[in-house]
Coordinates of C-alpha atoms in Angstrom, one line a residue:
X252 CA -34.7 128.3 -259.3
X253 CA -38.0 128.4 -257.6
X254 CA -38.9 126.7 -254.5
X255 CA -42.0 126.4 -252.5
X256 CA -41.4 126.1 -248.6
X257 CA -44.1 124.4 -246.7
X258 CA -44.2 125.4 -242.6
X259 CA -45.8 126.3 -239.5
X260 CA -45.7 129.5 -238.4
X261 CA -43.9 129.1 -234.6
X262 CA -41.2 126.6 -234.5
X263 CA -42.7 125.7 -230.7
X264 CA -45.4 124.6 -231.7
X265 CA -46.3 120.7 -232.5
X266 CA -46.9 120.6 -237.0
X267 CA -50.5 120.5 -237.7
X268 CA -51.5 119.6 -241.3
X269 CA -54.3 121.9 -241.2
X270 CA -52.1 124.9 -240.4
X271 CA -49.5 124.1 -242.8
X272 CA -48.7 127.7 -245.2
X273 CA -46.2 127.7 -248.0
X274 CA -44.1 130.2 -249.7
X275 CA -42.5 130.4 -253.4
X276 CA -38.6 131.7 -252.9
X277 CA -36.6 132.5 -255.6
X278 CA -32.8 130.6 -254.5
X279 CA -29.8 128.8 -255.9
X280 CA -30.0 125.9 -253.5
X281 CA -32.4 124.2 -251.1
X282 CA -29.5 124.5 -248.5
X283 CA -29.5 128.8 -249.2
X284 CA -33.2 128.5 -248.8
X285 CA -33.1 127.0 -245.5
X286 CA -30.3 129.7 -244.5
X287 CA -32.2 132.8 -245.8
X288 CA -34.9 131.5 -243.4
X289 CA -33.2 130.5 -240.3
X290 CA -33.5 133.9 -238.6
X291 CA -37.5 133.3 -239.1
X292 CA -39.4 131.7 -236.5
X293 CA -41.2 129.8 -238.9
X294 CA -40.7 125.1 -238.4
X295 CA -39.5 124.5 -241.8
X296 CA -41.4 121.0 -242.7
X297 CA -40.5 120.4 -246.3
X298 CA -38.6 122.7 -249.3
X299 CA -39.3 121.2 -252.7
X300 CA -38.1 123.2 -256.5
X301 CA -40.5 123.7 -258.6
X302 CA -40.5 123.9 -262.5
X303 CA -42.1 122.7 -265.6
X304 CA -45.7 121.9 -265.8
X305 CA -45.8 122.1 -261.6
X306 CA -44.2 125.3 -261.5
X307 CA -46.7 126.5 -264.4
X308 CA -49.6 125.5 -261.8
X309 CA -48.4 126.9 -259.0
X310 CA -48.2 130.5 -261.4
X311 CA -52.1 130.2 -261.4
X312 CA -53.0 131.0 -257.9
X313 CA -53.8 134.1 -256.5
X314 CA -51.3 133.2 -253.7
X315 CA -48.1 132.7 -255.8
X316 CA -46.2 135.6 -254.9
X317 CA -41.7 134.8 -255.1
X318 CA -39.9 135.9 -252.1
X319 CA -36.5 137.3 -252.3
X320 CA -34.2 137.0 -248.8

């Protein structure tokens, strides 16, 4: 399954919309996804799967690049 994590870079740092990044990680669970990222310093706001016609979007972009961890 694909997901695509949304977070802010520094985990001290107070969310801000506006600097919000995402990644695509290829996982079994939203649970391993948060795991495979814990040793990051990154403040995980939201992890959502993608597939069908979203996922298919998401393919599109110059920035859809799946991590493996």
């Amino acid at each position: 399954m694909i997901f695509k994590v949304y977070y802010q870079e520094n985990k001290n740092e107070v969310p801000i919309r506006e600097n919000t990044k995402s990644l695509y990680m290829e996982s079994t669970s939203i649970e391993e996804v948060r795991k495979s990222l814990a040793s990051s310093n990154f403040n995980i706001e939201f992890v959502q799967e993608i597939k069908g016609k979203f996922l298919e979007y998401e393919q599109q972009s110059d920035s859809f690049e799946v991590e493996k961890r």
